[in-house]
PDB file of C-alpha atoms in Angstrom:
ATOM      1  CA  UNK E   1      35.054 273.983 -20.958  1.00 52.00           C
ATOM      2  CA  UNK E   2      33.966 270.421 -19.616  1.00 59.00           C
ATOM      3  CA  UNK E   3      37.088 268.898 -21.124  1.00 61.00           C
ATOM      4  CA  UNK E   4      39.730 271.267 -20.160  1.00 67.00           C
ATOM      5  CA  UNK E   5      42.069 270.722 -17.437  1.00 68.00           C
ATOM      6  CA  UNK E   6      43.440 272.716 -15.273  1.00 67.00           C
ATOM      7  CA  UNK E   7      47.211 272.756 -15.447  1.00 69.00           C
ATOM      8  CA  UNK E   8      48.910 272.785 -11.873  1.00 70.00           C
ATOM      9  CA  UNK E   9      52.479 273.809 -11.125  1.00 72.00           C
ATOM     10  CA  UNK E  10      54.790 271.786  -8.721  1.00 74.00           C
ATOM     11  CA  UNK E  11      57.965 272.932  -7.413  1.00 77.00           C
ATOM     12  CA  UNK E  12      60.609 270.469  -6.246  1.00 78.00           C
ATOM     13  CA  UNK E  13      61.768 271.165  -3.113  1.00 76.00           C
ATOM     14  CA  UNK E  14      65.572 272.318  -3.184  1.00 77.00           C
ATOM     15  CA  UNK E  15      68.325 269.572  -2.477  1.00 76.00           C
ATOM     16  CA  UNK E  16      70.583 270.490   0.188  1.00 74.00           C
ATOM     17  CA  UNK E  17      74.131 272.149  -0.934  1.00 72.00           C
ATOM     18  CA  UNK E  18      76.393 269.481  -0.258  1.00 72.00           C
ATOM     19  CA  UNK E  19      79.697 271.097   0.526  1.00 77.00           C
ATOM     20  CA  UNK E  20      81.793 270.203  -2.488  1.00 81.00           C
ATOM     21  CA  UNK E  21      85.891 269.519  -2.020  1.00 85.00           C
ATOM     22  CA  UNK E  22      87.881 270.219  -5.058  1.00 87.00           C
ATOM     23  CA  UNK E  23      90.993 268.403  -5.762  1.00 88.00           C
ATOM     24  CA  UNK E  24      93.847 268.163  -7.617  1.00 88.00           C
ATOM     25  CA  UNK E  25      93.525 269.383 -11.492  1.00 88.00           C
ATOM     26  CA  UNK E  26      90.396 271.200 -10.289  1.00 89.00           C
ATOM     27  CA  UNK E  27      92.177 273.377  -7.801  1.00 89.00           C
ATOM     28  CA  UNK E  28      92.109 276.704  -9.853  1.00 89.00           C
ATOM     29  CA  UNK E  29      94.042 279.333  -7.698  1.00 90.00           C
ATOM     30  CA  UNK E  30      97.410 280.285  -8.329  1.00 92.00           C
ATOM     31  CA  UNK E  31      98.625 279.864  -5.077  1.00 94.00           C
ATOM     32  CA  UNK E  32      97.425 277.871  -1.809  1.00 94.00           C
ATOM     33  CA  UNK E  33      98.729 277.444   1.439  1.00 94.00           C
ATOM     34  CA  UNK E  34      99.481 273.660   2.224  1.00 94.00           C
ATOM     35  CA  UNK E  35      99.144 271.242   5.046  1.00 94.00           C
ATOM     36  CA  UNK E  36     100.788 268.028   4.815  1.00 92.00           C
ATOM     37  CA  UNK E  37      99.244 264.472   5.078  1.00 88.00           C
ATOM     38  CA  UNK E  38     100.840 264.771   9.191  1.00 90.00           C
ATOM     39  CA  UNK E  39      98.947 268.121   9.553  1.00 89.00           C
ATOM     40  CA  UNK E  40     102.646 270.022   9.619  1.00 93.00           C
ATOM     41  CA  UNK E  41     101.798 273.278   7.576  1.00 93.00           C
ATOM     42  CA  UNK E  42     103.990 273.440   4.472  1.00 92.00           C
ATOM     43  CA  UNK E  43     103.722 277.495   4.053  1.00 92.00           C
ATOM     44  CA  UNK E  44     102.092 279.180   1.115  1.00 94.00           C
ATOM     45  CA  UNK E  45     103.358 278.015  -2.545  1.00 93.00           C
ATOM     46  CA  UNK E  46     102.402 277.895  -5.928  1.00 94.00           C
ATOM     47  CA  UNK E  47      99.769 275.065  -7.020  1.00 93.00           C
ATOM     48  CA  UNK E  48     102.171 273.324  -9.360  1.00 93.00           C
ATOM     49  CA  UNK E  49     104.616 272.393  -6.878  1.00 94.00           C
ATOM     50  CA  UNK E  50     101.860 271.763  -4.533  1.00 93.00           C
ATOM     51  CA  UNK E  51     100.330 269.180  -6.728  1.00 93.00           C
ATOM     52  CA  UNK E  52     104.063 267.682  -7.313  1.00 94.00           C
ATOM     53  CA  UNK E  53     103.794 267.546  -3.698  1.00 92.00           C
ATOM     54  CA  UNK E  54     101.146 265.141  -3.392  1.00 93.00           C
ATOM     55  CA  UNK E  55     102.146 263.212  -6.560  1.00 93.00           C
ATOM     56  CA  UNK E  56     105.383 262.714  -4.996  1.00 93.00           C
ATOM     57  CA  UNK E  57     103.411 260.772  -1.862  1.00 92.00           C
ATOM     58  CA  UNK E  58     100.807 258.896  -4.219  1.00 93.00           C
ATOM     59  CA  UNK E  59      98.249 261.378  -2.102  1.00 94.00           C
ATOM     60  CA  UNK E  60      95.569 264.033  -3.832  1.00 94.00           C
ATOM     61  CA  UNK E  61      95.229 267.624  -3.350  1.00 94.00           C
ATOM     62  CA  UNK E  62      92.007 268.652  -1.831  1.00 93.00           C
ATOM     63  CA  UNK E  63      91.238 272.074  -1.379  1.00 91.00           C
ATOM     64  CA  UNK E  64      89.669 272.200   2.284  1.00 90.00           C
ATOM     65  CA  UNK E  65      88.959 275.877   2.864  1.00 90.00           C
ATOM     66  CA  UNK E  66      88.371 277.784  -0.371  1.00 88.00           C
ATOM     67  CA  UNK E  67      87.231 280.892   0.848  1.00 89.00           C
ATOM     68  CA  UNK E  68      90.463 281.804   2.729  1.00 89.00           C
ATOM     69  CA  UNK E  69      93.459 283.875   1.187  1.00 89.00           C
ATOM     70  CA  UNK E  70      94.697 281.555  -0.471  1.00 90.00           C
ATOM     71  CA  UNK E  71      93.126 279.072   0.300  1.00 93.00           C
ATOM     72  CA  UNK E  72      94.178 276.331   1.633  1.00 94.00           C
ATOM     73  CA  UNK E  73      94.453 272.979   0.457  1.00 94.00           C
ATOM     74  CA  UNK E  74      95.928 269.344   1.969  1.00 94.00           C
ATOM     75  CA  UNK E  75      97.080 266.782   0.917  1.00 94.00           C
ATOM     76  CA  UNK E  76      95.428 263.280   1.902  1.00 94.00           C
ATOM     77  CA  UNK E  77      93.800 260.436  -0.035  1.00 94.00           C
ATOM     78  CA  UNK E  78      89.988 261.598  -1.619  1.00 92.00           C
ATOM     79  CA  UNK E  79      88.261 258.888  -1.647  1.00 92.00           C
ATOM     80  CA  UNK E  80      89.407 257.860   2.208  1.00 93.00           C
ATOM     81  CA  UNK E  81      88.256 261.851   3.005  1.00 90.00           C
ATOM     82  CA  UNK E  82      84.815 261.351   1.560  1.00 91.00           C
ATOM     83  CA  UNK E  83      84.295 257.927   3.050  1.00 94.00           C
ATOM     84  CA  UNK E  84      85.129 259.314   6.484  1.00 92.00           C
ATOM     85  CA  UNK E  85      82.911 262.368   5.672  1.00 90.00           C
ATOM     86  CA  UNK E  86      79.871 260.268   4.928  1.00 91.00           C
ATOM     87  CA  UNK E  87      80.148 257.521   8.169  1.00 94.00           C
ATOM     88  CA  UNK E  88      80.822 260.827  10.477  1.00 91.00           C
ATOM     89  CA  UNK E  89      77.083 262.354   8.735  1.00 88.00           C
ATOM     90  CA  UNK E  90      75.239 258.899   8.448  1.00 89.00           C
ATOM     91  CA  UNK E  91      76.475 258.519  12.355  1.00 89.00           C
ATOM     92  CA  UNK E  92      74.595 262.250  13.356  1.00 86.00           C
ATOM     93  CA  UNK E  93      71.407 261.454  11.374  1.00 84.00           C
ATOM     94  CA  UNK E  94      71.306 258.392  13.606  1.00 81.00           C
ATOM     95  CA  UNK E  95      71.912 259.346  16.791  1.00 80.00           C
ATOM     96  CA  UNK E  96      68.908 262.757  16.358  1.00 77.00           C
ATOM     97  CA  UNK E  97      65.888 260.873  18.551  1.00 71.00           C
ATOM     98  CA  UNK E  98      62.889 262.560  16.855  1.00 72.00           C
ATOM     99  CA  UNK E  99      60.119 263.062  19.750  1.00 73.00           C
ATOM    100  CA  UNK E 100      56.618 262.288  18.846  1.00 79.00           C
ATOM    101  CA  UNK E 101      54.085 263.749  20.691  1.00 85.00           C
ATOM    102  CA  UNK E 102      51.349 261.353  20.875  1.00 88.00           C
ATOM    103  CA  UNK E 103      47.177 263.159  21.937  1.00 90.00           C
ATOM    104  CA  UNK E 104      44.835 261.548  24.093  1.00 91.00           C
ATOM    105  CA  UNK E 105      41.288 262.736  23.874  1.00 91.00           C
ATOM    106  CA  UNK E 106      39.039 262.981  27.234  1.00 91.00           C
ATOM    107  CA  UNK E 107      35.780 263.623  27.309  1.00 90.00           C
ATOM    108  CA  UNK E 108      33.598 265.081  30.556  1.00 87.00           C
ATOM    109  CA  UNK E 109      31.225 262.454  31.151  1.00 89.00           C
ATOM    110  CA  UNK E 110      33.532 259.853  30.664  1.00 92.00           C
ATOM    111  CA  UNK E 111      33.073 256.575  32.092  1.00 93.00           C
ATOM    112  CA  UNK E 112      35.583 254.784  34.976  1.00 93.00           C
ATOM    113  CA  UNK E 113      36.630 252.258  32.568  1.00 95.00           C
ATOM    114  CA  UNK E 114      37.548 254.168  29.446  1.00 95.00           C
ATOM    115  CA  UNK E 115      39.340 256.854  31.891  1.00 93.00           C
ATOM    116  CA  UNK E 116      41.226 253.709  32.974  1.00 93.00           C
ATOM    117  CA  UNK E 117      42.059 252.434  29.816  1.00 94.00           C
ATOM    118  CA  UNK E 118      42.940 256.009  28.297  1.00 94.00           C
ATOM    119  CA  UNK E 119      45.513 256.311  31.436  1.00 92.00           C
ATOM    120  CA  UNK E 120      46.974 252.894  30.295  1.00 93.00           C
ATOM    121  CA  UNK E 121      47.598 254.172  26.580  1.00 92.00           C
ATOM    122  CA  UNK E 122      48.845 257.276  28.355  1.00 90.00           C
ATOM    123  CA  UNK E 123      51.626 255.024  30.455  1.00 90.00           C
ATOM    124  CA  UNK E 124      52.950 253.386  27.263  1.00 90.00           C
ATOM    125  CA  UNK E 125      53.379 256.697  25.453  1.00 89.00           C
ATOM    126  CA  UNK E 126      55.127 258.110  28.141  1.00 86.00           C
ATOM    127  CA  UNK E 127      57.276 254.741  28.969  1.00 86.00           C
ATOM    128  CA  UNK E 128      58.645 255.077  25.126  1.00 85.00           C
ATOM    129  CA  UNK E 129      59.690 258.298  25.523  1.00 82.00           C
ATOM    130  CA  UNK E 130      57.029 260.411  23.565  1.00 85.00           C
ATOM    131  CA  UNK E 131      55.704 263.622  24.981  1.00 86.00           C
ATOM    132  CA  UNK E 132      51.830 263.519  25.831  1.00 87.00           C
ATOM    133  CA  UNK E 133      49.348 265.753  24.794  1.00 89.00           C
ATOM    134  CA  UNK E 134      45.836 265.476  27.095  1.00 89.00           C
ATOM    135  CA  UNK E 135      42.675 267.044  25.704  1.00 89.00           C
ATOM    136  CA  UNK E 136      39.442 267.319  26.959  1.00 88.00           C
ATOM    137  CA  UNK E 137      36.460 269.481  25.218  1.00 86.00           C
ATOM    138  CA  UNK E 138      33.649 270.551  27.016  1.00 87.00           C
ATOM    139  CA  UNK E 139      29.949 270.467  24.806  1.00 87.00           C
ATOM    140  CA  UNK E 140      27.277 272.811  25.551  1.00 86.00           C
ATOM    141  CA  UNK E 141      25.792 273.010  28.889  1.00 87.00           C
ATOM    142  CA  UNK E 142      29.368 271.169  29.982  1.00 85.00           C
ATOM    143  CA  UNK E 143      31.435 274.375  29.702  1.00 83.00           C
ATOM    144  CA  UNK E 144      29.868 275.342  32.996  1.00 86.00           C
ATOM    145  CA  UNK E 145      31.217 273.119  34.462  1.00 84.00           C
ATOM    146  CA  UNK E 146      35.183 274.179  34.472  1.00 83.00           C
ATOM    147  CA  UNK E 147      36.327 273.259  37.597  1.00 86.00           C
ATOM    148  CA  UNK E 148      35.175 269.880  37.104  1.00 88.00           C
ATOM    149  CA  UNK E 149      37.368 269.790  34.321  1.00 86.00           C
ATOM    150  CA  UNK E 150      39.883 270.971  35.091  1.00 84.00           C
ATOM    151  CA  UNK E 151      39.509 268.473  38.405  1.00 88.00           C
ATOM    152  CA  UNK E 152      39.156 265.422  35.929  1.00 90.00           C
ATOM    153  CA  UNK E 153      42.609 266.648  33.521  1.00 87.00           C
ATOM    154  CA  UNK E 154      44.356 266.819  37.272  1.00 87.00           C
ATOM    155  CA  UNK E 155      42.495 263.416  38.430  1.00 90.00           C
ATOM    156  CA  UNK E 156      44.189 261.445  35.005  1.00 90.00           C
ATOM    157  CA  UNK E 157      48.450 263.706  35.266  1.00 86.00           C
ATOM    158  CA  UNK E 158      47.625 261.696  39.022  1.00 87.00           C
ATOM    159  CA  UNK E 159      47.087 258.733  37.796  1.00 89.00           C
ATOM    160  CA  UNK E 160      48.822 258.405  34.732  1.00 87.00           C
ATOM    161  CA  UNK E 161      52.031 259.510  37.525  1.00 84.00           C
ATOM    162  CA  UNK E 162      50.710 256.684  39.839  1.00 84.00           C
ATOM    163  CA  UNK E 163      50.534 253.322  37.251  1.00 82.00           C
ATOM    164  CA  UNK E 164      53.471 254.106  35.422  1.00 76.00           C
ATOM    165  CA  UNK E 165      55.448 255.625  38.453  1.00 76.00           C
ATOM    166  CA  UNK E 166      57.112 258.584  36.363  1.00 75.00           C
ATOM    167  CA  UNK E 167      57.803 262.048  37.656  1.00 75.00           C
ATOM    168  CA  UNK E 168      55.538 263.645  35.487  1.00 77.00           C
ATOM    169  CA  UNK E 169      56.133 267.554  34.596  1.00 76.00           C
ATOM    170  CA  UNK E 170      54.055 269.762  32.869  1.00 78.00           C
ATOM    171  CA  UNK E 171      54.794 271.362  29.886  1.00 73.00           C
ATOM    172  CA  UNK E 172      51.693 273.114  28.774  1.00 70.00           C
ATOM    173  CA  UNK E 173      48.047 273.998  30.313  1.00 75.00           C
ATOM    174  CA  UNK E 174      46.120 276.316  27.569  1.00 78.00           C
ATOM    175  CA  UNK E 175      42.446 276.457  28.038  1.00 80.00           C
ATOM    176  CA  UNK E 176      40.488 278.402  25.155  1.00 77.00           C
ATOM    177  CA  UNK E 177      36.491 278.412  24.645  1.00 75.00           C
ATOM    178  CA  UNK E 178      36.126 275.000  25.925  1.00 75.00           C
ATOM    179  CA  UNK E 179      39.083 273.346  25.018  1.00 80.00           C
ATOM    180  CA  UNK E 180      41.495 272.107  27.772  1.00 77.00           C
ATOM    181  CA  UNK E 181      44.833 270.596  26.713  1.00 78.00           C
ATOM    182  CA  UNK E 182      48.084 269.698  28.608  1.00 78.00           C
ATOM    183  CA  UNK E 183      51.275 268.668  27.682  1.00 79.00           C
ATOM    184  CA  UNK E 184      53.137 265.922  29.748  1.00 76.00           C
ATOM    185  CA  UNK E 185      57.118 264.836  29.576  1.00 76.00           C
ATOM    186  CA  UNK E 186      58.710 262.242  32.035  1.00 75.00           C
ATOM    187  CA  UNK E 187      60.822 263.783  33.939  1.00 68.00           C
ATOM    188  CA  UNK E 188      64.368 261.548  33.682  1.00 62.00           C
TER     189      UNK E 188
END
């Protein structure tokens, strides 16, 4: 037993389906309703003389909705389509802002300085646009004490509102066994 290994198993996570456009030769209905290169609809014909169709213009057949009845194809250049199709997704991906919610940690005897300083990390968080999480845990004999802490979370929202002069708002106040944490956005 003390050289044996145990054998894991990884899955890969799945790729995402890309949404595949067939065209020309591997169109395989018999019949498709066409829309020119314009976007004039050419009425429902058989896929022979729609693929003379876009022979005819130096254009390819792409099939655009293949789930219709029958579906329906147009004709346009491919590799002009795809192009287009991958700028217009590259162009979403960058313009999603992922939020980061950044934590500050407060403790109940903290000093004046370190409050300070922790409301100064707390101002450039906000100022780049994350959201801000504020904890403070109470120890022991320091969870009789609740009002005070809750005082102190209220004391640093004030004066985290006051340096970096944002209209702070609230998202979240949970208190469990101890624990208070609250979630602040900058109001825009």
């Amino acid at each position: 037993m003390a050289g044996k290994k145990m054998r894991r198993t990884w899955r890969k996570a799945k790729p995402k389906e890309e949404k595949i456009f067939r065209s020309n030769n591997w169109i395989n209905a018999p019949s498709v309703c066409v829309i020119g290169e314009t976007g004039e609809q050419l009425g429902v014909m058989p896929i022979a003389q729609a693929k003379k169709l876009a022979e005819e213009a130096f254009l390819d057949l792409v099939e655009v909705n293949p789930k219709a009845e029958p579906p329906i194809v147009k004709i346009m250049d491919f590799g002009q389509f795809k192009y287009e199709r991958e700028k217009k997704s590259q162009k979403q991906k960058a313009e999603q802002k992922k939020v980061d919610t950044k934590g500050i940690r407060l403790s109940f005897r903290i000093s004046d300085h370190d409050f300070n300083i922790r409301a100064d990390q707390a101002v450039k968080f906000i100022a780049r646009g994350d959201k801000l999480k504020v904890e403070l845990i109470l120890k022991g004999r320091e969870k009789q004490h609740e009002t005070k802490a809750a005082e102190l979370l209220m004391n640093f929202v004030k004066k985290v509102g006051e340096k970096g002069q944002f209209q702070l708002e609230q998202e979240d106040l949970t208190k469990q066994n101890g624990r208070y944490s609250i979630i602040l956005v900058n109001k825009k």
